[in-house]
Short mmCIF file of C-alpha atoms and ligand atoms in Angstrom, two decimals:
data_model
loop_
_atom_site.label_atom_id
_atom_site.label_comp_id
_atom_site.label_asym_id
_atom_site.label_seq_id
_atom_site.Cartn_x
_atom_site.Cartn_y
_atom_site.Cartn_z
CA MET N 1 0.00 0.00 0.00
CA TYR N 2 3.02 2.30 -0.10
CA GLY N 3 4.83 3.51 -3.20
CA ASN N 4 3.20 3.12 -6.57
CA ASP N 5 1.32 -0.09 -5.99
CA PHE N 6 -2.24 1.15 -5.91
CA SER N 7 -4.33 3.24 -8.20
CA GLY N 8 -4.60 6.61 -6.55
CA PRO N 9 -4.58 10.22 -7.51
CA ASP N 10 -1.45 9.60 -9.57
CA ASP N 11 -3.10 9.94 -12.93
CA ALA N 12 -4.47 13.31 -11.96
CA ALA N 13 -1.44 14.30 -9.89
CA GLY N 14 0.84 12.92 -12.63
CA GLY N 15 -1.03 15.03 -15.17
CA LEU N 16 -0.63 18.03 -12.93
CA LEU N 17 3.03 17.26 -12.37
CA SER N 18 3.70 17.17 -16.10
CA GLN N 19 2.04 20.60 -16.28
CA VAL N 20 4.51 21.77 -13.60
CA GLU N 21 7.38 20.41 -15.67
CA ALA N 22 6.03 22.13 -18.78
CA ALA N 23 5.79 25.40 -16.81
CA GLU N 24 9.39 24.97 -15.67
CA ALA N 25 10.52 24.41 -19.27
CA ALA N 26 8.53 27.48 -20.39
CA LEU N 27 10.21 29.55 -17.67
CA ARG N 28 13.66 28.52 -18.88
CA GLU N 29 12.68 29.11 -22.47
CA ALA N 30 11.39 32.62 -21.65
CA ALA N 31 14.66 33.41 -19.86
CA ALA N 32 16.67 32.18 -22.86
CA ARG N 33 14.51 34.14 -25.28
CA GLY N 34 15.23 37.32 -23.34
CA LEU N 35 12.76 39.06 -25.63
CA SER N 36 12.91 42.84 -25.22
CA ARG N 37 14.51 42.43 -21.81
CA SER N 38 15.91 45.48 -20.19
CA ASP N 39 18.13 43.63 -17.69
CA GLY N 40 17.25 46.27 -15.16
CA ASP N 41 18.55 49.13 -17.26
CA GLY N 42 15.06 50.27 -18.13
CA PRO N 43 13.24 49.84 -21.42
CA PRO N 44 14.90 50.24 -24.80
CA PRO N 45 15.33 53.92 -25.76
CA GLY N 46 12.08 55.66 -26.57
CA VAL N 47 9.83 53.06 -24.87
CA GLU N 48 7.75 54.14 -21.85
CA LEU N 49 8.13 52.10 -18.64
CA GLN N 50 4.47 51.11 -18.59
CA ASP N 51 4.54 50.08 -22.27
CA HIS N 52 7.65 48.04 -21.69
CA PHE N 53 6.03 46.28 -18.70
CA THR N 54 2.91 45.53 -20.75
CA ALA N 55 5.02 44.19 -23.62
CA LEU N 56 6.88 41.85 -21.26
CA ILE N 57 3.60 40.50 -19.86
CA GLU N 58 2.13 40.07 -23.33
CA ALA N 59 5.23 38.23 -24.52
CA ASP N 60 4.98 35.84 -21.53
CA GLN N 61 8.34 37.04 -20.24
CA LYS N 62 8.79 36.99 -16.47
CA ILE N 63 8.87 40.21 -14.52
CA GLU N 64 11.88 40.10 -12.19
CA PRO N 65 12.57 42.12 -9.00
CA ARG N 66 15.01 44.39 -10.89
CA ASP N 67 12.35 45.36 -13.45
CA TRP N 68 10.12 48.38 -13.26
CA MET N 69 6.54 47.44 -12.40
CA PRO N 70 3.40 49.45 -11.62
CA ASP N 71 2.79 49.95 -7.89
CA SER N 72 -0.60 48.28 -8.21
CA TYR N 73 1.03 45.12 -9.66
CA ARG N 74 3.56 45.12 -6.81
CA ARG N 75 0.82 45.54 -4.18
CA ALA N 76 -1.33 42.80 -5.74
CA LEU N 77 1.58 40.38 -5.64
CA ILE N 78 2.53 41.25 -2.07
CA ARG N 79 -1.09 40.68 -1.00
CA GLN N 80 -1.45 37.32 -2.71
CA ILE N 81 2.02 35.92 -2.01
CA ALA N 82 1.95 37.01 1.65
CA GLN N 83 -1.52 35.54 2.20
CA HIS N 84 -0.34 32.37 0.56
CA ALA N 85 2.71 32.26 2.87
CA HIS N 86 0.55 32.89 5.96
CA SER N 87 -1.72 30.03 4.85
CA GLU N 88 1.19 27.63 4.74
CA ILE N 89 2.29 28.65 8.23
CA ILE N 90 -1.17 28.61 9.85
CA GLY N 91 -1.87 25.45 7.81
CA MET N 92 0.66 23.58 9.94
CA GLN N 93 -1.69 23.71 12.94
CA PRO N 94 -4.63 21.46 11.98
CA GLU N 95 -2.34 18.56 11.06
CA GLY N 96 0.28 19.36 13.71
CA ASN N 97 -2.51 18.57 16.14
CA TRP N 98 -2.19 14.89 15.11
CA ILE N 99 1.60 14.42 15.14
CA THR N 100 1.62 13.05 18.69
CA ARG N 101 -1.41 10.87 18.00
CA ALA N 102 -0.56 9.40 14.59
CA PRO N 103 -1.45 5.69 14.70
CA SER N 104 2.06 4.33 13.96
CA LEU N 105 5.68 5.40 13.92
CA LYS N 106 5.64 5.40 10.11
CA ARG N 107 2.53 7.61 10.00
CA LYS N 108 4.13 9.96 12.53
CA ALA N 109 7.33 10.28 10.50
CA ILE N 110 5.39 10.97 7.30
CA LEU N 111 3.17 13.57 8.97
CA LEU N 112 6.16 15.27 10.58
CA ALA N 113 7.82 15.53 7.17
CA LYS N 114 4.67 16.94 5.62
CA VAL N 115 4.14 19.60 8.27
CA GLN N 116 7.80 20.53 8.01
CA ASP N 117 7.40 20.91 4.22
CA GLU N 118 4.60 23.39 4.86
CA ALA N 119 6.93 25.52 6.99
CA GLY N 120 9.38 25.38 4.08
CA HIS N 121 6.68 26.47 1.61
CA GLY N 122 5.86 29.41 3.87
CA LEU N 123 9.52 30.41 3.83
CA TYR N 124 9.89 30.17 0.03
CA LEU N 125 6.82 32.36 -0.27
CA TYR N 126 7.93 34.94 2.30
CA ALA N 127 11.27 35.09 0.47
CA ALA N 128 9.44 35.65 -2.86
CA ALA N 129 7.35 38.45 -1.28
CA GLU N 130 10.51 40.06 0.16
CA THR N 131 11.86 40.52 -3.38
CA LEU N 132 9.05 43.07 -3.82
CA GLY N 133 10.53 45.36 -1.19
CA VAL N 134 8.63 44.35 1.93
CA THR N 135 10.39 42.87 4.97
CA ARG N 136 9.65 39.56 6.68
CA ASP N 137 8.93 41.41 9.94
CA GLU N 138 6.34 43.59 8.21
CA LEU N 139 4.66 40.54 6.68
CA VAL N 140 4.56 38.65 9.98
CA ASP N 141 3.16 41.75 11.68
CA LEU N 142 0.38 41.99 9.06
CA LEU N 143 -0.63 38.42 9.89
CA LEU N 144 -0.38 38.74 13.67
CA THR N 145 -2.41 41.95 13.72
CA GLY N 146 -5.09 40.44 11.47
CA ARG N 147 -4.52 42.92 8.62
CA GLN N 148 -3.75 40.16 6.14
CA LYS N 149 -5.72 36.99 5.63
CA TYR N 150 -4.85 33.34 5.41
CA SER N 151 -6.87 30.59 3.76
CA SER N 152 -10.32 29.96 5.22
CA ILE N 153 -9.73 26.20 5.18
CA PHE N 154 -7.40 26.24 8.17
CA ASN N 155 -10.14 27.48 10.47
CA TYR N 156 -11.82 24.08 10.56
CA PRO N 157 -10.99 21.52 13.26
CA THR N 158 -9.28 18.14 12.76
CA LEU N 159 -11.52 15.87 14.85
CA THR N 160 -10.20 12.42 13.93
CA TRP N 161 -7.16 10.79 12.31
CA ALA N 162 -9.16 10.50 9.08
CA ASP N 163 -9.16 14.32 8.90
CA VAL N 164 -5.42 14.16 8.23
CA GLY N 165 -6.23 11.95 5.23
CA ALA N 166 -9.02 14.28 4.08
CA ILE N 167 -6.73 17.33 4.36
CA GLY N 168 -4.08 15.60 2.26
CA TRP N 169 -6.50 14.42 -0.38
CA LEU N 170 -8.90 17.37 -0.60
CA VAL N 171 -7.04 20.40 0.81
CA ASP N 172 -3.69 19.61 -0.78
CA GLY N 173 -5.57 18.49 -3.89
CA ALA N 174 -7.33 21.86 -4.10
CA ALA N 175 -4.05 23.63 -3.34
CA ILE N 176 -2.34 21.85 -6.26
CA VAL N 177 -5.14 22.58 -8.71
CA ASN N 178 -4.92 26.25 -7.71
CA GLN N 179 -1.11 26.39 -7.67
CA VAL N 180 -0.14 24.56 -10.86
CA PRO N 181 -1.30 27.53 -12.99
CA LEU N 182 0.62 29.83 -10.62
CA CYS N 183 3.80 28.11 -11.89
CA ARG N 184 3.16 30.26 -15.00
CA CYS N 185 2.61 33.45 -13.00
CA SER N 186 4.14 36.52 -14.64
CA TYR N 187 6.28 37.32 -11.57
CA GLY N 188 9.45 35.20 -11.75
CA PRO N 189 10.16 34.59 -8.02
CA TYR N 190 6.54 33.52 -7.34
CA ALA N 191 6.47 31.22 -10.40
CA ARG N 192 9.74 29.59 -9.35
CA ALA N 193 8.57 29.12 -5.74
CA MET N 194 5.35 27.54 -7.03
CA ILE N 195 7.21 25.00 -9.16
CA ARG N 196 9.03 23.71 -6.12
CA VAL N 197 5.94 23.83 -3.89
CA CYS N 198 3.81 21.91 -6.40
CA LYS N 199 6.33 19.10 -6.69
CA GLU N 200 6.25 18.62 -2.90
CA GLU N 201 2.51 19.15 -2.66
CA SER N 202 1.83 16.19 -4.96
CA PHE N 203 3.46 13.95 -2.32
CA HIS N 204 1.20 15.56 0.30
CA GLN N 205 -1.91 14.78 -1.68
CA ARG N 206 -0.78 11.24 -2.22
CA GLN N 207 -0.14 10.60 1.48
CA GLY N 208 -3.63 11.86 2.37
CA TYR N 209 -5.19 9.74 -0.31
CA GLU N 210 -3.34 6.67 0.94
CA ILE N 211 -4.52 7.27 4.54
CA LEU N 212 -8.12 7.44 3.33
CA HIS N 213 -7.66 4.40 1.08
CA THR N 214 -6.41 2.37 4.06
CA LEU N 215 -9.29 3.50 6.29
CA ALA N 216 -11.90 3.02 3.56
CA HIS N 217 -10.75 -0.59 3.17
CA GLY N 218 -10.47 -1.23 6.92
CA THR N 219 -13.09 -2.04 9.56
CA PRO N 220 -16.63 -0.62 9.28
CA ALA N 221 -15.73 1.92 12.00
CA GLN N 222 -12.63 3.05 10.09
CA ARG N 223 -14.62 3.33 6.89
CA ALA N 224 -17.27 5.42 8.66
CA MET N 225 -14.55 7.67 10.08
CA ALA N 226 -13.11 8.22 6.56
CA GLN N 227 -16.55 9.03 5.15
CA ASP N 228 -17.30 11.43 8.00
CA ALA N 229 -14.04 13.30 7.35
CA VAL N 230 -14.79 13.61 3.62
CA ASP N 231 -18.32 14.80 4.46
CA ARG N 232 -16.93 17.60 6.65
CA TRP N 233 -14.03 18.70 4.42
CA TRP N 234 -15.69 18.63 0.99
CA TYR N 235 -17.48 21.99 0.99
CA PRO N 236 -14.77 23.95 2.86
CA SER N 237 -12.31 22.60 0.23
CA LEU N 238 -14.54 23.87 -2.60
CA ALA N 239 -14.68 27.26 -0.85
CA MET N 240 -10.85 27.49 -0.82
CA PHE N 241 -11.00 28.60 -4.47
CA GLY N 242 -12.56 31.88 -3.33
CA PRO N 243 -15.84 33.64 -4.06
CA PRO N 244 -17.70 32.92 -7.32
CA ASP N 245 -16.29 34.81 -10.31
CA ALA N 246 -19.07 37.37 -10.24
CA ASP N 247 -18.04 38.39 -6.70
CA SER N 248 -14.27 38.10 -7.07
CA THR N 249 -12.75 41.55 -6.66
CA HIS N 250 -9.24 40.79 -7.88
CA SER N 251 -9.63 38.13 -10.59
CA ALA N 252 -10.05 40.33 -13.67
CA GLN N 253 -6.99 42.49 -12.97
CA SER N 254 -4.90 39.54 -11.75
CA MET N 255 -5.71 37.63 -14.91
CA ALA N 256 -4.88 40.62 -17.10
CA TRP N 257 -1.47 40.74 -15.40
CA LYS N 258 -1.12 36.95 -15.78
CA ILE N 259 -0.73 36.49 -12.04
CA LYS N 260 -3.81 34.27 -12.04
CA ARG N 261 -4.29 32.20 -15.19
CA PHE N 262 -7.78 30.82 -14.48
CA SER N 263 -10.76 32.14 -12.60
CA ASN N 264 -11.92 30.85 -9.20
CA ASP N 265 -14.88 29.00 -10.75
CA GLU N 266 -12.79 27.43 -13.51
CA LEU N 267 -10.38 25.96 -10.99
CA ARG N 268 -13.20 24.84 -8.67
CA GLN N 269 -14.76 22.94 -11.59
CA ARG N 270 -11.45 21.34 -12.45
CA PHE N 271 -11.08 20.18 -8.83
CA VAL N 272 -14.59 18.67 -8.71
CA ASP N 273 -14.00 16.74 -11.94
CA MET N 274 -10.72 15.39 -10.60
CA CYS N 275 -12.18 14.33 -7.23
CA VAL N 276 -15.14 12.41 -8.64
CA GLN N 277 -12.91 9.80 -10.25
CA GLN N 278 -10.64 9.57 -7.21
CA ALA N 279 -13.59 9.15 -4.80
CA GLU N 280 -14.80 6.21 -6.86
CA ILE N 281 -11.46 4.45 -6.48
CA LEU N 282 -11.47 5.20 -2.75
CA GLY N 283 -14.98 3.83 -2.47
CA LEU N 284 -16.08 6.98 -0.62
CA ARG N 285 -19.04 9.21 -1.42
CA LEU N 286 -18.77 12.94 -2.09
CA PRO N 287 -21.52 14.52 0.02
CA ASP N 288 -23.44 16.13 -2.83
CA PRO N 289 -26.69 14.49 -4.00
CA ASP N 290 -26.73 16.74 -7.08
CA LEU N 291 -23.27 15.83 -8.30
CA ARG N 292 -23.61 14.41 -11.81
CA TRP N 293 -21.90 14.41 -15.19
CA ASN N 294 -23.21 16.99 -17.64
CA GLU N 295 -22.64 15.64 -21.15
CA GLU N 296 -23.23 18.99 -22.78
CA ARG N 297 -20.69 20.85 -20.61
CA GLN N 298 -18.35 17.86 -20.43
CA ALA N 299 -18.04 18.58 -16.72
CA HIS N 300 -19.82 17.70 -13.49
CA ASP N 301 -22.72 19.72 -12.17
CA TYR N 302 -22.31 20.19 -8.44
CA THR N 303 -23.68 22.10 -5.45
CA GLN N 304 -21.80 25.28 -4.69
CA PRO N 305 -20.32 25.73 -1.20
CA ASP N 306 -22.00 28.14 1.19
CA TYR N 307 -20.33 31.44 0.27
CA ASP N 308 -21.92 33.26 3.22
CA GLU N 309 -20.10 30.81 5.46
CA LEU N 310 -16.87 31.48 3.49
CA MET N 311 -17.24 35.22 4.11
CA ARG N 312 -17.92 34.67 7.83
CA VAL N 313 -14.81 32.48 8.13
CA ILE N 314 -12.69 34.97 6.17
CA LYS N 315 -13.84 37.76 8.48
CA GLY N 316 -12.69 35.80 11.54
CA ASP N 317 -15.79 33.96 12.62
CA GLY N 318 -14.98 30.37 11.68
CA PRO N 319 -14.86 27.45 14.12
CA CYS N 320 -11.13 27.83 14.89
CA ASN N 321 -10.09 31.38 13.84
CA ARG N 322 -9.41 32.62 17.37
CA GLN N 323 -7.57 29.45 18.38
CA ARG N 324 -5.37 29.53 15.27
CA MET N 325 -4.36 33.18 15.74
CA GLU N 326 -3.77 32.79 19.50
CA HIS N 327 -1.56 29.80 18.85
CA ARG N 328 0.43 31.65 16.17
CA ARG N 329 0.92 34.72 18.39
CA ARG N 330 2.05 32.54 21.28
CA ALA N 331 4.47 30.61 19.04
CA HIS N 332 5.85 33.92 17.75
CA THR N 333 6.40 35.23 21.29
CA ASP N 334 7.90 31.94 22.48
CA GLY N 335 10.23 31.93 19.47
CA ALA N 336 11.64 35.40 20.19
CA TRP N 337 14.80 33.94 21.78
CA VAL N 338 15.51 31.89 18.64
CA ARG N 339 15.31 34.98 16.43
CA GLU N 340 17.50 36.92 18.88
CA ALA N 341 20.06 34.12 19.02
CA ALA N 342 20.14 33.83 15.20
CA ALA N 343 20.58 37.60 14.85
CA ALA N 344 23.37 37.64 17.47
CA TYR N 345 25.11 34.74 15.70
CA ALA N 346 24.83 36.48 12.32
CA ALA N 347 26.20 39.74 13.77
CA LYS N 348 29.12 37.94 15.42
CA ARG N 349 29.87 36.04 12.25
CA SER N 350 29.86 39.11 10.04
CA ALA N 351 32.12 40.93 12.52
CA ASP N 352 34.62 38.06 12.61
CA PRO N 353 33.94 35.05 10.36
CA THR N 354 36.61 32.92 12.13
CA ALA N 355 35.31 33.57 15.68
CA VAL N 356 32.22 31.37 15.45
CA ALA N 357 33.44 28.62 13.14
CA ALA N 358 32.23 25.10 14.03
N1 LIG X 1 -9.64 32.19 2.29
O1 LIG X 1 -11.01 38.62 -5.42
P1 LIG X 1 -10.79 37.28 -4.82
C1 LIG X 1 -2.03 25.90 1.25
C2 LIG X 1 -10.22 36.66 -0.12
S1 LIG X 1 -3.16 26.29 0.04
C3 LIG X 1 -9.37 33.43 2.72
O2 LIG X 1 -11.30 36.13 -5.58
P2 LIG X 1 -8.05 36.51 -5.34
C4 LIG X 1 -1.32 24.56 1.15
C5 LIG X 1 -9.17 37.28 -1.03
O3 LIG X 1 -7.89 37.24 -0.43
C6 LIG X 1 -4.11 27.70 0.59
N2 LIG X 1 -9.55 34.54 1.97
O4 LIG X 1 -9.23 37.12 -4.45
C7 LIG X 1 -1.53 23.72 2.35
C8 LIG X 1 -9.73 38.68 -1.18
O5 LIG X 1 -9.49 39.41 0.01
P3 LIG X 1 -8.46 40.70 0.08
C9 LIG X 1 -3.53 29.02 0.20
C10 LIG X 1 -10.00 34.35 0.71
O6 LIG X 1 -6.79 36.81 -4.63
C11 LIG X 1 -2.31 22.59 2.27
C12 LIG X 1 -11.24 38.45 -1.21
O7 LIG X 1 -11.45 37.21 -0.54
N3 LIG X 1 -3.41 29.17 -1.23
O8 LIG X 1 -1.87 26.69 2.09
C13 LIG X 1 -10.28 33.09 0.20
O9 LIG X 1 -8.17 36.94 -6.76
C14 LIG X 1 -2.53 21.79 3.38
C15 LIG X 1 -11.81 38.42 -2.62
O10 LIG X 1 -11.40 37.25 -3.34
C16 LIG X 1 -3.24 30.38 -1.80
O11 LIG X 1 -3.20 31.38 -1.14
C17 LIG X 1 -10.08 31.98 1.03
N4 LIG X 1 -10.33 30.72 0.63
O12 LIG X 1 -8.35 34.94 -5.31
C18 LIG X 1 -0.91 24.01 3.57
C19 LIG X 1 -3.06 30.36 -3.31
N5 LIG X 1 -10.72 33.23 -1.07
O13 LIG X 1 -7.09 40.12 -0.19
C20 LIG X 1 -1.14 23.20 4.71
C21 LIG X 1 -2.72 31.71 -3.87
C22 LIG X 1 -10.72 34.56 -1.35
O14 LIG X 1 -8.89 41.65 -0.98
C23 LIG X 1 -1.92 22.07 4.60
N6 LIG X 1 -3.87 32.60 -3.85
N7 LIG X 1 -10.30 35.22 -0.26
O15 LIG X 1 -8.59 41.23 1.47
C24 LIG X 1 -4.83 32.60 -4.81
O16 LIG X 1 -4.81 31.83 -5.76
C25 LIG X 1 -5.92 33.64 -4.70
O17 LIG X 1 -5.48 34.65 -3.82
C26 LIG X 1 -7.29 33.06 -4.22
C27 LIG X 1 -8.29 34.22 -4.09
C28 LIG X 1 -7.81 32.07 -5.25
C29 LIG X 1 -7.17 32.38 -2.85
#
């Protein structure tokens, strides 16, 4: 049941992974093409900064930190990348809750590695945001003071071990569907971070799927526990993609700038279509009586999540919002000595590189 010996989300995840590889190749190709690049020296003579920026976006060249960019583009990226980073960091909590209670040593080791990966993803993303001229301290402060958001999904509780499986399968699955197109984002550092994140995230989805597969083929009580977890996580996972397109404030501009490549509803549909097949293999039911294939649309019809609930959770009134933020603030305060020690070490080292060797 470990490795590649069962039919799981690999077809879908494999398909997504080849899209990541194609995005990586496109990124290299764009860099080699160097079409109309200014290399930080500004646009070619006679070309306005804004026109040059627009030409780079239209030519699918990456915008790099050294390039001129409109303030609104910079702000949009800082908002999205920072909120994405905060999500990875807060997202460690629901699963971290199960590290001490994982049912075997192997499960514990895998979960530890996964949660640690999420910390790493947060760091890649904070580093990408920092290239836009904002400091890590400012970003952390925006999270701790509630001025920037993190994903709604992490405000739901993990009640049983099967929730760890459901998070891996559905939450990481939704995250991958959303993030694979971000590998082609117009901002180079975000696109590059996403390529690495997506490769790791496909392992996360697979481990969740395998937990659910084991439970779904276990005792009746284990099967019921797996079904209950899927029942509770399905609609919050659909809501992760954001408000419906008609209510999405940022989509149109983000898509024009090629930050986002697909709308919230397009990605939500893609996720539903992917999950239907995978649920069948798991032998678990998706909790939507109206879920059915629509021949004309060549896609599944499905029940939308409760967007009023999404808005309440985003505004801070979800089941675990207060707990998540209190925990993060406490961890930040408790970690002050680590930051101080690291800063003291760095200062000592830069003053005398030989003094602190070994
Ligand atoms: N939760 O105009 P739009 C992960 C806000 S994956 C909270 O449609 P946009 C991996 C939105 O920010 C999860 N807020 O916005 C993992 C905006 O508010 P603002 C993180 C939400 O940006 C797995 C307002 O509503 N992934 O962590 C949500 O065009 C397992 C209007 O919305 C990312 O962040 C929501 N669900 O589209 C870790 C991916 N939806 O900023 C651990 C990158 C919307 O004006 C365990 N981000 N809002 O105050 C994106 O792709 C986009 O930002 C969207 C939203 C799609 C999330």
